[in-house]
């Protein structure tokens, strides 16, 4: 990865919320080491193996990590007998973007990004060792091209060019290019106090009855001075009636 990605703190949460099972994956993908914690394919399998909810929503924010773990999680999600939603909350880069491709539905939250690039590694040794490493990297690239191609429907050449160029995408661009299905903003909760439809109807009925009675009284007593009209304001979720 040419561009340095700021470290994303690790977080792995697994819980059921009503009819949905929610998983949060943040930070590195792969096997945890002495100096860092990551989310592995085994972590995901163990967390989801006994889930009974029909929908699994994964909130993803990761700069990537181990390609093998990313591909394994991708295939696990593809085979899972659930409706899988991956919601990119900030970043899905590298191996994390591969994980996202395993979902039935990929949602990009406002301001989120996605990045795809070639596989990378360290190598040392003889020229034959370097050639073997190069061959391994080429097979990884072919594998991830296949994954992106299946999701987007683009040609292999189109995907290969995007991968070779290390392509960064905004939420809108990820949807436009077919790597995600839609852009979604969190609905803002109404801060104003509201009333139910039933309560509103009761108020309307009360006001209507009051006005009708006053009109009847005015007709029955024409000598009386005209009464001031009744002004009623009803606040209902920000609207004035």
Tab-separated table of C-alpha atoms in Angstrom:
chain	number	residue	atom	x	y	z
A	1	UNK	CA	0.000	0.000	0.000
A	2	UNK	CA	1.676	3.197	-1.215
A	3	UNK	CA	-0.410	5.628	0.803
A	4	UNK	CA	-0.013	5.285	4.542
A	5	UNK	CA	-3.274	4.509	6.327
A	6	UNK	CA	-3.637	5.802	9.841
A	7	UNK	CA	-3.893	2.949	12.311
A	8	UNK	CA	-7.476	2.028	13.151
A	9	UNK	CA	-7.932	0.736	16.728
A	10	UNK	CA	-9.010	-2.876	16.942
A	11	UNK	CA	-12.595	-3.601	17.879
A	12	UNK	CA	-14.555	-6.820	17.551
A	13	UNK	CA	-18.133	-6.864	18.822
A	14	UNK	CA	-20.641	-9.636	18.312
A	15	UNK	CA	-24.249	-9.259	19.490
A	16	UNK	CA	-27.863	-9.851	18.496
A	17	UNK	CA	-30.150	-6.829	18.193
A	18	UNK	CA	-33.714	-7.987	17.671
A	19	UNK	CA	-34.041	-9.787	14.349
A	20	UNK	CA	-30.531	-8.810	13.238
A	21	UNK	CA	-27.190	-10.095	14.412
A	22	UNK	CA	-24.642	-7.292	14.506
A	23	UNK	CA	-20.893	-7.655	14.258
A	24	UNK	CA	-18.384	-4.805	14.436
A	25	UNK	CA	-14.985	-5.334	12.821
A	26	UNK	CA	-12.503	-2.484	13.210
A	27	UNK	CA	-8.744	-2.525	12.827
A	28	UNK	CA	-6.432	-5.052	11.216
A	29	UNK	CA	-7.531	-8.283	9.517
A	30	UNK	CA	-5.493	-11.396	10.302
A	31	UNK	CA	-3.930	-13.266	13.186
A	32	UNK	CA	-3.121	-11.257	16.290
A	33	UNK	CA	0.560	-10.881	17.147
A	34	UNK	CA	2.701	-9.849	20.093
A	35	UNK	CA	2.315	-6.145	19.409
A	36	UNK	CA	-1.136	-5.871	17.861
A	37	UNK	CA	-4.634	-7.346	17.906
A	38	UNK	CA	-6.486	-8.273	14.740
A	39	UNK	CA	-9.692	-9.993	13.626
A	40	UNK	CA	-9.054	-13.394	12.085
A	41	UNK	CA	-11.142	-15.700	9.927
A	42	UNK	CA	-11.431	-17.982	12.956
A	43	UNK	CA	-12.830	-15.121	15.034
A	44	UNK	CA	-15.569	-14.530	12.473
A	45	UNK	CA	-16.413	-18.223	12.092
A	46	UNK	CA	-16.626	-18.795	15.823
A	47	UNK	CA	-18.753	-15.683	16.325
A	48	UNK	CA	-21.318	-16.562	13.669
A	49	UNK	CA	-21.526	-20.351	13.836
A	50	UNK	CA	-24.476	-20.444	16.280
A	51	UNK	CA	-26.332	-17.350	15.097
A	52	UNK	CA	-30.056	-17.927	14.511
A	53	UNK	CA	-31.015	-14.457	13.270
A	54	UNK	CA	-31.867	-14.359	9.566
A	55	UNK	CA	-29.806	-11.202	8.938
A	56	UNK	CA	-26.176	-10.537	9.820
A	57	UNK	CA	-25.002	-6.922	9.671
A	58	UNK	CA	-21.258	-6.313	9.769
A	59	UNK	CA	-20.089	-2.776	10.524
A	60	UNK	CA	-16.657	-2.604	8.924
A	61	UNK	CA	-13.823	-0.119	9.398
A	62	UNK	CA	-10.456	-1.557	8.446
A	63	UNK	CA	-7.333	-0.702	6.501
A	64	UNK	CA	-6.867	-4.384	5.645
A	65	UNK	CA	-4.228	-6.893	6.616
A	66	UNK	CA	-3.704	-10.552	5.759
A	67	UNK	CA	-5.037	-11.432	2.284
A	68	UNK	CA	-5.618	-15.104	3.167
A	69	UNK	CA	-7.792	-14.209	6.145
A	70	UNK	CA	-9.678	-11.672	4.054
A	71	UNK	CA	-10.394	-14.216	1.317
A	72	UNK	CA	-11.388	-16.873	3.846
A	73	UNK	CA	-13.839	-14.506	5.543
A	74	UNK	CA	-15.168	-13.518	2.106
A	75	UNK	CA	-15.942	-17.125	1.208
A	76	UNK	CA	-17.389	-17.844	4.644
A	77	UNK	CA	-19.829	-14.953	4.260
A	78	UNK	CA	-20.727	-16.069	0.733
A	79	UNK	CA	-21.616	-19.539	2.053
A	80	UNK	CA	-23.439	-18.307	5.163
A	81	UNK	CA	-27.136	-19.184	5.170
A	82	UNK	CA	-28.077	-15.641	6.179
A	83	UNK	CA	-28.740	-12.315	4.536
A	84	UNK	CA	-25.383	-10.628	5.034
A	85	UNK	CA	-25.049	-6.843	5.042
A	86	UNK	CA	-21.662	-5.155	5.224
A	87	UNK	CA	-21.918	-1.530	6.275
A	88	UNK	CA	-18.693	0.379	5.647
A	89	UNK	CA	-18.647	2.923	8.456
A	90	UNK	CA	-15.358	4.624	7.501
A	91	UNK	CA	-12.841	2.569	5.497
A	92	UNK	CA	-12.753	-0.794	3.727
A	93	UNK	CA	-9.271	-1.079	2.243
A	94	UNK	CA	-7.216	-3.940	0.889
A	95	UNK	CA	-8.251	-7.224	2.586
A	96	UNK	CA	-11.208	-5.460	4.197
A	97	UNK	CA	-12.585	-4.570	0.770
A	98	UNK	CA	-12.399	-8.269	-0.111
A	99	UNK	CA	-14.451	-9.084	2.992
A	100	UNK	CA	-17.079	-6.556	1.923
A	101	UNK	CA	-17.491	-8.353	-1.422
A	102	UNK	CA	-18.798	-11.419	0.447
A	103	UNK	CA	-21.980	-9.631	1.525
A	104	UNK	CA	-25.368	-9.827	-0.152
A	105	UNK	CA	-25.591	-6.066	0.301
A	106	UNK	CA	-22.751	-3.562	0.670
A	107	UNK	CA	-23.700	-0.194	2.153
A	108	UNK	CA	-21.362	2.795	2.108
A	109	UNK	CA	-22.068	5.242	4.897
A	110	UNK	CA	-21.682	8.949	4.188
A	111	UNK	CA	-17.998	9.899	4.085
A	112	UNK	CA	-16.760	6.310	3.950
A	113	UNK	CA	-14.123	5.080	1.480
A	114	UNK	CA	-12.968	1.906	-0.207
A	115	UNK	CA	-9.524	1.046	-1.567
A	116	UNK	CA	-8.313	-1.841	-3.733
A	117	UNK	CA	-4.707	-2.597	-4.662
A	118	UNK	CA	-2.207	-5.315	-5.538
A	119	UNK	CA	-1.076	-7.821	-2.930
A	120	UNK	CA	2.171	-6.949	-1.166
A	121	UNK	CA	4.792	-8.817	0.849
A	122	UNK	CA	8.438	-8.821	1.892
A	123	UNK	CA	10.976	-11.039	0.124
A	124	UNK	CA	14.641	-11.927	0.459
A	125	UNK	CA	16.917	-14.664	-0.786
A	126	UNK	CA	18.118	-15.861	-4.160
A	127	UNK	CA	16.710	-14.807	-7.498
A	128	UNK	CA	14.732	-18.042	-7.518
A	129	UNK	CA	13.242	-17.122	-4.160
A	130	UNK	CA	12.269	-13.718	-5.543
A	131	UNK	CA	10.704	-15.325	-8.624
A	132	UNK	CA	8.650	-17.645	-6.411
A	133	UNK	CA	7.472	-14.682	-4.368
A	134	UNK	CA	6.540	-12.802	-7.542
A	135	UNK	CA	4.573	-15.798	-8.769
A	136	UNK	CA	2.737	-16.003	-5.451
A	137	UNK	CA	1.839	-12.311	-5.604
A	138	UNK	CA	0.542	-12.718	-9.146
A	139	UNK	CA	-1.772	-15.533	-8.054
A	140	UNK	CA	-3.086	-13.408	-5.188
A	141	UNK	CA	-3.809	-10.587	-7.627
A	142	UNK	CA	-5.636	-12.941	-9.976
A	143	UNK	CA	-7.708	-14.196	-7.052
A	144	UNK	CA	-8.776	-10.767	-5.857
A	145	UNK	CA	-9.515	-9.646	-9.419
A	146	UNK	CA	-11.937	-12.593	-9.667
A	147	UNK	CA	-13.617	-11.535	-6.412
A	148	UNK	CA	-14.049	-7.909	-7.491
A	149	UNK	CA	-15.175	-8.958	-10.958
A	150	UNK	CA	-17.916	-11.194	-9.571
A	151	UNK	CA	-19.272	-8.325	-7.474
A	152	UNK	CA	-19.034	-5.510	-10.016
A	153	UNK	CA	-19.653	-7.299	-13.322
A	154	UNK	CA	-16.721	-5.421	-14.870
A	155	UNK	CA	-14.209	-7.096	-17.192
A	156	UNK	CA	-10.990	-8.581	-15.820
A	157	UNK	CA	-8.974	-5.943	-17.624
A	158	UNK	CA	-11.019	-3.149	-16.046
A	159	UNK	CA	-10.617	-4.600	-12.555
A	160	UNK	CA	-6.926	-5.378	-13.084
A	161	UNK	CA	-6.272	-1.758	-14.041
A	162	UNK	CA	-8.062	-0.486	-10.930
A	163	UNK	CA	-6.087	-2.911	-8.744
A	164	UNK	CA	-2.733	-2.053	-10.323
A	165	UNK	CA	-3.383	1.678	-9.893
A	166	UNK	CA	-4.275	1.317	-6.180
A	167	UNK	CA	-7.715	2.842	-6.561
A	168	UNK	CA	-9.266	4.877	-3.764
A	169	UNK	CA	-13.022	5.383	-3.978
A	170	UNK	CA	-15.400	7.683	-2.195
A	171	UNK	CA	-18.701	6.202	-1.058
A	172	UNK	CA	-20.361	7.537	-4.201
A	173	UNK	CA	-17.623	6.158	-6.474
A	174	UNK	CA	-17.766	2.715	-4.844
A	175	UNK	CA	-21.486	2.543	-5.629
A	176	UNK	CA	-20.992	3.926	-9.138
A	177	UNK	CA	-18.276	1.355	-9.943
A	178	UNK	CA	-20.334	-1.529	-8.538
A	179	UNK	CA	-18.218	-2.321	-5.477
A	180	UNK	CA	-21.110	-1.290	-3.225
A	181	UNK	CA	-24.868	-1.364	-3.604
A	182	UNK	CA	-25.961	1.897	-2.054
A	183	UNK	CA	-25.042	4.989	-0.105
A	184	UNK	CA	-26.788	5.466	3.213
A	185	UNK	CA	-26.930	8.210	5.830
A	186	UNK	CA	-28.030	7.521	9.375
A	187	UNK	CA	-31.501	8.901	9.825
A	188	UNK	CA	-31.503	11.828	12.193
A	189	UNK	CA	-33.884	11.413	15.064
A	190	UNK	CA	-36.376	14.240	15.395
A	191	UNK	CA	-35.348	16.358	18.380
A	192	UNK	CA	-38.737	18.039	18.661
A	193	UNK	CA	-41.443	16.484	20.748
A	194	UNK	CA	-44.179	14.987	18.616
A	195	UNK	CA	-47.632	13.537	19.083
A	196	UNK	CA	-49.247	10.408	17.742
A	197	UNK	CA	-51.760	10.395	14.904
A	198	UNK	CA	-54.486	9.420	17.363
A	199	UNK	CA	-53.660	12.347	19.650
A	200	UNK	CA	-53.584	14.714	16.685
A	201	UNK	CA	-57.029	13.556	15.529
A	202	UNK	CA	-58.420	14.065	19.010
A	203	UNK	CA	-57.076	17.639	19.049
A	204	UNK	CA	-58.540	18.349	15.608
A	205	UNK	CA	-61.919	16.965	16.694
A	206	UNK	CA	-61.848	19.071	19.845
A	207	UNK	CA	-60.952	22.233	17.948
A	208	UNK	CA	-63.613	21.552	15.296
A	209	UNK	CA	-66.299	21.005	17.950
A	210	UNK	CA	-65.288	24.202	19.778
A	211	UNK	CA	-65.418	26.321	16.621
A	212	UNK	CA	-68.759	24.795	15.579
A	213	UNK	CA	-70.311	25.518	18.984
A	214	UNK	CA	-69.065	29.116	18.917
A	215	UNK	CA	-70.539	29.626	15.442
A	216	UNK	CA	-73.875	28.230	16.574
A	217	UNK	CA	-73.851	30.484	19.636
A	218	UNK	CA	-73.043	33.506	17.475
A	219	UNK	CA	-75.941	32.725	15.123
A	220	UNK	CA	-78.336	32.327	18.010
A	221	UNK	CA	-77.223	35.633	19.565
A	222	UNK	CA	-76.661	38.088	16.682
A	223	UNK	CA	-76.625	41.106	19.052
A	224	UNK	CA	-73.475	39.885	20.725
A	225	UNK	CA	-70.205	41.433	19.626
A	226	UNK	CA	-68.250	39.216	17.265
A	227	UNK	CA	-65.827	36.981	19.030
A	228	UNK	CA	-62.182	36.819	18.100
A	229	UNK	CA	-61.357	33.793	15.928
A	230	UNK	CA	-59.678	30.895	17.632
A	231	UNK	CA	-56.041	30.355	16.611
A	232	UNK	CA	-54.734	26.912	17.415
A	233	UNK	CA	-51.182	25.738	16.842
A	234	UNK	CA	-50.391	22.072	16.996
A	235	UNK	CA	-46.729	20.997	16.869
A	236	UNK	CA	-46.246	17.589	15.316
A	237	UNK	CA	-42.717	16.557	14.542
A	238	UNK	CA	-41.680	19.952	13.337
A	239	UNK	CA	-44.817	20.839	11.363
A	240	UNK	CA	-47.231	23.636	12.338
A	241	UNK	CA	-50.954	22.950	11.873
